[in-house]
Short mmCIF file of C-alpha atoms and ligand atoms in Angstrom, two decimals:
data_model
loop_
_atom_site.label_atom_id
_atom_site.label_comp_id
_atom_site.label_asym_id
_atom_site.label_seq_id
_atom_site.Cartn_x
_atom_site.Cartn_y
_atom_site.Cartn_z
CA MET A 1 46.02 24.58 -51.00
CA LEU A 2 45.82 26.98 -48.06
CA LYS A 3 48.66 27.90 -45.72
CA LEU A 4 47.03 27.92 -42.26
CA LEU A 5 48.46 29.07 -38.94
CA PHE A 6 46.51 27.78 -35.91
CA LEU A 7 46.98 29.84 -32.72
CA SER A 8 46.16 27.73 -29.71
CA THR A 9 44.51 28.39 -26.34
CA PRO A 10 46.93 29.92 -23.78
CA VAL A 11 45.49 28.11 -20.73
CA GLY A 12 47.64 25.04 -21.09
CA PRO A 13 49.91 23.05 -23.41
CA LEU A 14 48.05 20.98 -26.02
CA GLY A 15 47.70 17.45 -24.67
CA SER A 16 47.49 18.59 -21.04
CA GLY A 17 43.68 18.53 -20.91
CA LEU A 18 43.60 22.06 -19.48
CA GLY A 19 42.29 23.28 -22.85
CA GLY A 20 39.30 20.98 -22.60
CA GLY A 21 37.25 20.37 -25.76
CA VAL A 22 39.05 22.97 -27.81
CA GLU A 23 42.23 20.84 -27.71
CA LEU A 24 40.33 18.02 -29.45
CA THR A 25 38.75 20.41 -31.96
CA LEU A 26 42.10 21.99 -32.85
CA TYR A 27 43.80 18.61 -33.26
CA ASN A 28 40.99 17.03 -35.32
CA LEU A 29 40.81 20.10 -37.56
CA ALA A 30 44.58 20.23 -38.12
CA GLU A 31 44.54 16.51 -39.03
CA GLU A 32 41.62 16.92 -41.43
CA MET A 33 43.03 20.04 -43.14
CA GLN A 34 46.40 18.28 -43.66
CA ARG A 35 44.57 15.25 -45.07
CA ARG A 36 42.98 17.61 -47.59
CA GLY A 37 46.41 18.84 -48.67
CA HIS A 38 46.49 22.16 -46.81
CA GLN A 39 49.60 23.25 -44.90
CA VAL A 40 48.96 23.58 -41.16
CA ARG A 41 51.26 24.85 -38.44
CA VAL A 42 50.15 25.14 -34.79
CA VAL A 43 51.50 27.76 -32.37
CA ALA A 44 51.02 26.64 -28.76
CA PRO A 45 52.52 26.87 -25.24
CA THR A 46 55.77 25.04 -24.54
CA GLY A 47 55.16 21.38 -23.74
CA SER A 48 52.40 21.02 -26.33
CA VAL A 49 52.28 17.66 -28.11
CA LEU A 50 50.30 16.83 -31.27
CA ASN A 51 51.22 13.77 -33.29
CA ASN A 52 52.19 14.40 -36.92
CA ILE A 53 51.29 18.11 -36.80
CA GLN A 54 54.03 20.78 -36.96
CA ILE A 55 54.10 22.74 -33.70
CA VAL A 56 55.86 26.00 -32.84
CA GLU A 57 56.25 25.99 -29.03
CA ILE A 58 56.08 29.38 -27.33
CA PRO A 59 57.28 29.96 -23.74
CA GLY A 60 55.59 32.20 -21.19
CA ASN A 61 53.09 32.20 -18.34
CA LEU A 62 49.67 30.60 -18.90
CA GLN A 63 46.50 32.70 -19.10
CA ILE A 64 43.91 32.58 -16.31
CA PRO A 65 40.96 30.39 -17.48
CA ALA A 66 38.25 32.87 -18.44
CA GLN A 67 35.42 30.83 -16.92
CA THR A 68 36.92 31.27 -13.42
CA GLN A 69 36.46 35.06 -13.65
CA SER A 70 33.24 37.04 -13.09
CA ARG A 71 31.73 39.05 -15.97
CA ASP A 72 32.97 42.46 -14.87
CA VAL A 73 36.61 41.54 -14.19
CA PRO A 74 39.12 43.77 -16.05
CA ILE A 75 41.20 42.10 -18.77
CA SER A 76 44.48 40.83 -17.32
CA LEU A 77 47.70 39.27 -18.61
CA PRO A 78 50.39 37.62 -16.46
CA SER A 79 53.97 38.86 -16.75
CA ASP A 80 55.73 37.26 -19.74
CA SER A 81 52.29 36.21 -21.04
CA VAL A 82 52.37 33.18 -23.34
CA LEU A 83 49.31 34.67 -25.09
CA ALA A 84 51.19 37.89 -25.89
CA ASN A 85 54.25 35.87 -26.97
CA ILE A 86 52.09 33.71 -29.28
CA TRP A 87 50.67 36.82 -30.97
CA GLU A 88 54.06 38.50 -31.22
CA TYR A 89 55.23 35.38 -33.10
CA ALA A 90 52.05 35.43 -35.23
CA HIS A 91 52.76 39.01 -36.23
CA THR A 92 56.30 38.19 -37.38
CA VAL A 93 55.18 35.32 -39.65
CA ALA A 94 51.64 36.37 -40.68
CA GLN A 95 52.67 37.31 -44.23
CA GLU A 96 53.66 33.69 -44.93
CA TYR A 97 50.06 32.45 -44.39
CA ASP A 98 46.72 32.74 -46.15
CA LEU A 99 44.78 32.66 -42.88
CA LEU A 100 45.39 32.79 -39.14
CA VAL A 101 42.90 30.69 -37.12
CA ASN A 102 42.62 31.70 -33.47
CA PHE A 103 41.43 29.22 -30.81
CA ALA A 104 42.05 31.43 -27.77
CA PHE A 105 39.03 32.81 -25.95
CA ASP A 106 40.84 36.00 -24.98
CA TRP A 107 40.73 39.75 -25.40
CA LEU A 108 44.19 40.23 -27.00
CA PRO A 109 43.66 38.27 -30.26
CA PHE A 110 40.27 39.92 -30.82
CA TYR A 111 41.73 43.39 -30.20
CA LEU A 112 44.75 42.79 -32.51
CA THR A 113 42.59 41.62 -35.44
CA ARG A 114 42.29 45.07 -36.98
CA PHE A 115 46.10 45.56 -37.07
CA PHE A 116 46.76 42.40 -39.13
CA THR A 117 46.57 42.42 -42.93
CA THR A 118 46.49 38.61 -43.08
CA PRO A 119 42.86 37.55 -42.48
CA ILE A 120 42.10 36.09 -39.05
CA ALA A 121 39.29 33.59 -38.32
CA HIS A 122 38.33 33.33 -34.64
CA PHE A 123 36.96 29.96 -33.47
CA ILE A 124 35.01 30.61 -30.27
CA SER A 125 35.03 27.66 -27.87
CA MET A 126 32.72 28.87 -25.07
CA GLY A 127 29.60 30.98 -24.51
CA SER A 128 29.69 34.61 -23.40
CA LEU A 129 31.72 35.02 -20.19
CA SER A 130 32.69 38.67 -19.81
CA ASP A 131 31.48 42.16 -20.70
CA ALA A 132 34.92 43.31 -21.89
CA LEU A 133 35.24 40.28 -24.18
CA ASP A 134 31.69 40.75 -25.54
CA LEU A 135 32.51 44.40 -26.34
CA VAL A 136 35.73 43.76 -28.24
CA MET A 137 34.20 40.75 -30.06
CA THR A 138 31.15 42.77 -31.11
CA ARG A 139 33.42 45.47 -32.54
CA VAL A 140 35.40 42.89 -34.55
CA ALA A 141 32.21 41.11 -35.69
CA LYS A 142 30.92 44.40 -37.13
CA ALA A 143 34.20 45.38 -38.84
CA LYS A 144 35.08 41.98 -40.32
CA GLN A 145 32.12 39.95 -41.57
CA GLY A 146 32.27 36.19 -40.98
CA THR A 147 35.11 36.43 -38.47
CA PHE A 148 33.56 34.26 -35.74
CA GLY A 149 33.00 30.52 -35.94
CA VAL A 150 31.18 28.70 -33.14
CA TYR A 151 30.14 25.16 -32.26
CA THR A 152 26.37 25.65 -31.87
CA ARG A 153 23.41 28.00 -32.29
CA SER A 154 22.75 28.09 -28.52
CA GLN A 155 26.37 29.11 -27.93
CA ALA A 156 26.08 31.87 -30.58
CA GLU A 157 22.93 33.19 -28.90
CA THR A 158 24.84 34.00 -25.72
CA PHE A 159 26.64 36.77 -27.69
CA PRO A 160 25.28 40.16 -28.89
CA PHE A 161 26.63 39.36 -32.38
CA ALA A 162 24.87 35.94 -32.64
CA ASP A 163 23.78 36.52 -36.25
CA ALA A 164 27.37 37.20 -37.33
CA CYS A 165 28.51 33.73 -36.17
CA THR A 166 29.16 30.81 -38.50
CA ILE A 167 27.81 27.58 -36.91
CA LEU A 168 30.44 24.83 -37.41
CA GLY A 169 29.50 21.98 -35.06
CA SER A 170 32.24 19.54 -34.13
CA ALA A 171 33.48 16.04 -34.99
CA VAL A 172 35.60 13.13 -33.90
CA ASP A 173 37.88 10.78 -35.82
CA LEU A 174 35.39 7.89 -35.95
CA SER A 175 38.14 5.40 -36.78
CA VAL A 176 39.51 5.85 -33.25
CA TYR A 177 36.18 4.96 -31.53
CA ASP A 178 35.01 1.35 -31.36
CA PHE A 179 31.32 0.48 -31.06
CA CYS A 180 30.35 -1.46 -27.91
CA ALA A 181 27.04 -3.36 -27.94
CA GLN A 182 27.17 -4.92 -24.44
CA PRO A 183 28.18 -2.38 -21.75
CA ASP A 184 29.34 -3.12 -18.20
CA ASP A 185 27.16 -1.97 -15.32
CA TYR A 186 28.58 1.49 -14.77
CA LEU A 187 27.89 5.08 -15.81
CA GLY A 188 30.46 7.55 -17.15
CA TRP A 189 31.30 11.23 -16.73
CA VAL A 190 34.03 12.96 -18.79
CA GLY A 191 35.29 16.54 -18.52
CA ARG A 192 37.46 19.09 -16.79
CA ILE A 193 36.70 18.67 -13.06
CA ALA A 194 35.58 22.22 -12.29
CA PRO A 195 32.39 23.84 -10.88
CA GLU A 196 30.90 24.79 -14.27
CA LYS A 197 30.74 21.08 -15.15
CA GLY A 198 28.42 20.07 -12.27
CA LEU A 199 30.08 16.70 -11.49
CA GLU A 200 28.44 16.57 -8.03
CA ASP A 201 25.02 15.99 -9.65
CA ALA A 202 26.31 13.02 -11.65
CA VAL A 203 27.72 11.47 -8.45
CA ALA A 204 24.43 12.13 -6.63
CA ALA A 205 22.49 10.41 -9.43
CA ALA A 206 24.88 7.44 -9.37
CA VAL A 207 24.38 7.08 -5.60
CA LYS A 208 20.57 7.17 -6.04
CA THR A 209 20.56 4.52 -8.78
CA GLY A 210 23.21 2.36 -7.09
CA ILE A 211 25.15 2.20 -10.39
CA PRO A 212 28.84 3.11 -9.98
CA LEU A 213 30.11 6.22 -11.81
CA LYS A 214 33.50 6.27 -13.55
CA ILE A 215 35.03 9.74 -13.95
CA TRP A 216 37.64 10.75 -16.54
CA GLY A 217 39.19 14.18 -16.92
CA LYS A 218 41.71 16.69 -15.66
CA ILE A 219 41.23 17.84 -12.05
CA GLN A 220 41.26 21.57 -12.71
CA ASP A 221 39.77 22.77 -9.39
CA GLN A 222 41.28 20.75 -6.50
CA GLN A 223 39.07 21.99 -3.67
CA TYR A 224 35.95 21.44 -5.78
CA TRP A 225 37.09 17.82 -6.24
CA GLU A 226 37.90 17.38 -2.55
CA LYS A 227 34.42 18.65 -1.58
CA ILE A 228 32.81 16.02 -3.82
CA ASN A 229 34.98 13.37 -2.17
CA GLN A 230 33.89 14.55 1.29
CA ASP A 231 30.17 14.73 0.36
CA TYR A 232 29.81 11.34 -1.37
CA PRO A 233 30.73 7.79 -0.35
CA GLU A 234 33.79 6.14 -1.90
CA GLY A 235 31.90 3.30 -3.62
CA ALA A 236 29.72 5.58 -5.73
CA ARG A 237 32.53 6.88 -7.86
CA GLU A 238 35.88 5.96 -9.25
CA TYR A 239 38.33 8.56 -10.59
CA CYS A 240 40.02 7.08 -13.68
CA GLY A 241 42.36 9.96 -14.54
CA PHE A 242 42.80 12.02 -17.69
CA LEU A 243 43.43 9.65 -20.61
CA PRO A 244 44.48 10.18 -24.24
CA THR A 245 41.64 9.58 -26.70
CA ARG A 246 42.35 5.94 -27.59
CA GLU A 247 42.61 4.84 -23.95
CA LEU A 248 39.58 6.95 -22.96
CA GLN A 249 37.28 5.47 -25.60
CA ALA A 250 38.41 1.90 -24.69
CA GLN A 251 36.84 2.47 -21.24
CA LEU A 252 34.08 4.99 -22.11
CA ARG A 253 32.57 2.56 -24.65
CA ARG A 254 31.79 0.10 -21.83
CA CYS A 255 29.49 2.60 -20.03
CA ARG A 256 25.73 2.14 -19.96
CA ALA A 257 25.47 5.91 -20.49
CA LEU A 258 27.46 9.14 -20.34
CA LEU A 259 26.09 11.73 -17.89
CA MET A 260 26.53 15.44 -18.75
CA THR A 261 25.68 17.94 -16.03
CA PRO A 262 26.75 21.38 -17.31
CA ARG A 263 26.01 24.36 -15.04
CA TRP A 264 26.95 26.79 -17.83
CA VAL A 265 25.85 27.01 -21.48
CA GLU A 266 28.09 24.19 -22.73
CA ALA A 267 29.31 25.48 -26.10
CA PHE A 268 29.22 22.02 -27.61
CA GLY A 269 30.12 19.06 -25.45
CA ASN A 270 32.69 17.11 -27.48
CA VAL A 271 32.46 14.27 -24.95
CA ALA A 272 28.86 13.72 -26.12
CA ILE A 273 29.94 12.80 -29.65
CA GLU A 274 32.84 10.72 -28.32
CA ALA A 275 30.27 8.67 -26.38
CA LEU A 276 27.83 8.43 -29.33
CA ALA A 277 30.71 7.24 -31.54
CA CYS A 278 31.11 4.26 -29.15
CA GLY A 279 27.36 3.57 -29.07
CA VAL A 280 27.00 5.07 -25.58
CA PRO A 281 23.71 6.94 -24.97
CA VAL A 282 24.09 10.48 -23.56
CA ILE A 283 21.97 11.80 -20.69
CA SER A 284 22.42 15.55 -20.33
CA TYR A 285 20.89 18.61 -18.75
CA ALA A 286 18.93 20.44 -21.49
CA ARG A 287 21.40 23.34 -21.55
CA GLY A 288 23.62 24.57 -24.40
CA GLY A 289 25.26 22.35 -27.03
CA PRO A 290 23.94 18.96 -25.88
CA THR A 291 20.37 20.14 -26.68
CA GLU A 292 21.46 20.31 -30.35
CA ILE A 293 23.26 16.97 -30.27
CA ILE A 294 21.09 14.47 -28.34
CA ARG A 295 18.00 13.08 -30.07
CA HIS A 296 15.77 12.73 -27.00
CA GLY A 297 14.58 9.13 -26.53
CA LYS A 298 16.63 7.91 -29.51
CA THR A 299 20.31 8.53 -28.72
CA GLY A 300 19.90 9.69 -25.15
CA PHE A 301 17.79 11.91 -22.94
CA LEU A 302 17.58 15.67 -22.31
CA VAL A 303 16.79 16.34 -18.66
CA THR A 304 15.48 19.40 -16.78
CA PRO A 305 18.62 21.37 -15.91
CA ASP A 306 19.99 20.82 -12.36
CA SER A 307 17.46 18.04 -11.65
CA VAL A 308 19.22 15.00 -10.16
CA ASP A 309 15.86 13.18 -10.11
CA GLY A 310 15.58 13.88 -13.84
CA LEU A 311 18.96 12.19 -14.35
CA VAL A 312 17.80 9.20 -12.26
CA GLU A 313 14.58 8.83 -14.28
CA ALA A 314 16.54 8.93 -17.56
CA ILE A 315 19.00 6.32 -16.25
CA ASN A 316 16.06 4.06 -15.43
CA ASN A 317 14.81 4.43 -19.06
CA LEU A 318 18.12 3.51 -20.73
CA ASP A 319 16.74 0.22 -22.07
CA GLN A 320 14.65 2.32 -24.51
CA ILE A 321 17.82 3.35 -26.35
CA ASP A 322 19.30 1.26 -29.18
CA ARG A 323 23.08 1.74 -28.94
CA ILE A 324 23.44 1.28 -32.71
CA SER A 325 21.47 4.48 -33.34
CA CYS A 326 24.04 6.35 -31.19
CA ARG A 327 26.91 5.22 -33.41
CA GLN A 328 24.86 5.95 -36.54
CA GLN A 329 24.21 9.54 -35.43
CA ALA A 330 27.96 10.08 -34.93
CA GLU A 331 28.65 8.70 -38.43
CA THR A 332 26.06 10.88 -40.18
CA GLU A 333 26.56 14.15 -38.29
CA TYR A 334 29.98 14.17 -36.62
CA SER A 335 32.54 12.71 -39.03
CA LEU A 336 35.80 14.54 -39.76
CA PRO A 337 35.09 14.92 -43.51
CA ALA A 338 31.79 16.67 -42.69
CA LEU A 339 33.63 18.96 -40.25
CA GLY A 340 36.34 19.64 -42.82
CA ASP A 341 33.75 20.71 -45.39
CA ARG A 342 32.18 23.20 -42.97
CA PHE A 343 35.49 24.72 -41.86
CA GLU A 344 36.97 24.85 -45.38
CA LYS A 345 33.90 26.79 -46.56
CA TRP A 346 34.27 29.21 -43.60
CA PHE A 347 38.04 29.66 -44.20
CA ASN A 348 37.53 30.39 -47.91
CA SER A 349 34.74 32.87 -47.18
CA ARG A 350 36.94 34.60 -44.59
CA ILE A 351 39.86 34.85 -47.04
CA SER A 352 37.78 36.04 -50.00
CA ARG A 353 35.98 38.57 -47.81
CA ILE A 354 39.24 40.37 -47.07
CA CYS A 355 38.46 42.71 -49.96
CA GLY A 356 34.91 43.35 -48.65
CA ASP A 357 36.04 44.45 -45.17
CA LYS A 358 35.33 47.99 -44.07
N1 LIG B 401 40.26 30.72 -20.80
N2 LIG B 401 41.40 32.75 -20.94
C1 LIG B 401 41.01 31.60 -21.51
N3 LIG B 401 41.38 31.33 -22.79
C2 LIG B 401 41.01 30.18 -23.41
O1 LIG B 401 41.36 29.98 -24.59
C3 LIG B 401 40.24 29.23 -22.70
C4 LIG B 401 39.88 29.53 -21.38
N4 LIG B 401 39.15 28.66 -20.66
C5 LIG B 401 38.72 27.37 -21.16
C6 LIG B 401 39.17 27.12 -22.54
N5 LIG B 401 39.86 28.03 -23.25
C7 LIG B 401 38.84 25.79 -23.14
O2 LIG B 401 38.98 24.81 -22.12
C8 LIG B 401 37.41 25.78 -23.59
O3 LIG B 401 37.37 26.70 -24.60
C9 LIG B 401 37.01 24.46 -24.12
#
């Protein structure tokens, strides 16, 4: 039995949607590790909510989302930084745990690694975003073998230390997602509403095909959202809010397809496996994580990046896809037990390696 301390992302309370896919990963992993008999405690910003997982809430000001910064921006922390407060707490209790698992994509936790005696495993939730982060991560990767876990190979390859990354994939709790054989006549888009997610292309494709688009997710960039509203007619899209998983899947399952339009190297694309779990085919730009998830022509389509016409062509070919094969792929590749096996192996290797560290 391992005693695990999970240190959450500092960009928002868990359950707010500001943490995007990493919120789902952290929650699913905590659930699965507890199911296996390990002790898990999560340290997260005040206001975080996770059902039946012990949370230590830490006050302080949220961190600027790293993907809104350019690559050469100096590292910054707000006054009374929640990130710094989380790691001050971690330092006071570290001795009580076998392993600290970090989910923040931030300079401070990477820099502090060398000063902790308790082993730290860093789960990286995005591709490379900044030179300063790449530098400190490369230094840690060299000093502590096996420190970095990532979702996908294409995400790892955005970093100079790609070969030092452990590929972990992702998963969903399949019991929460219900298969839907007969969809309604609309398309779906799920994600943080922000420029790197390319929502405008999904709306443009919906307008061209005349099939309405339903949108779920947190509005993270207000003016980006307002520009989409100005550029596209009302009928083409309906904003359905940011929903908890059970409510989301009850609507997502009724889509003819999920559209994914990432402008950046999407580290994984948890929404893709949520859709597959409901039997919903996924049409995505061939960029980042989705290229390792979608079986082209079988469980969805991979489209030339940034090509709205490519999205339209794929939408017109949806009848080729058998929705059962989407659910089956989720069951074979993205179940929680499979995820738990991969992470448990990584945790144990990180703990045992403590003696081998330079
Ligand atoms: N930005 N600074 C910072 N730290 C994070 O942990 C972070 C982020 N931006 C986005 C994000 N985490 C998550 O939404 C993604 O990792 C999924």
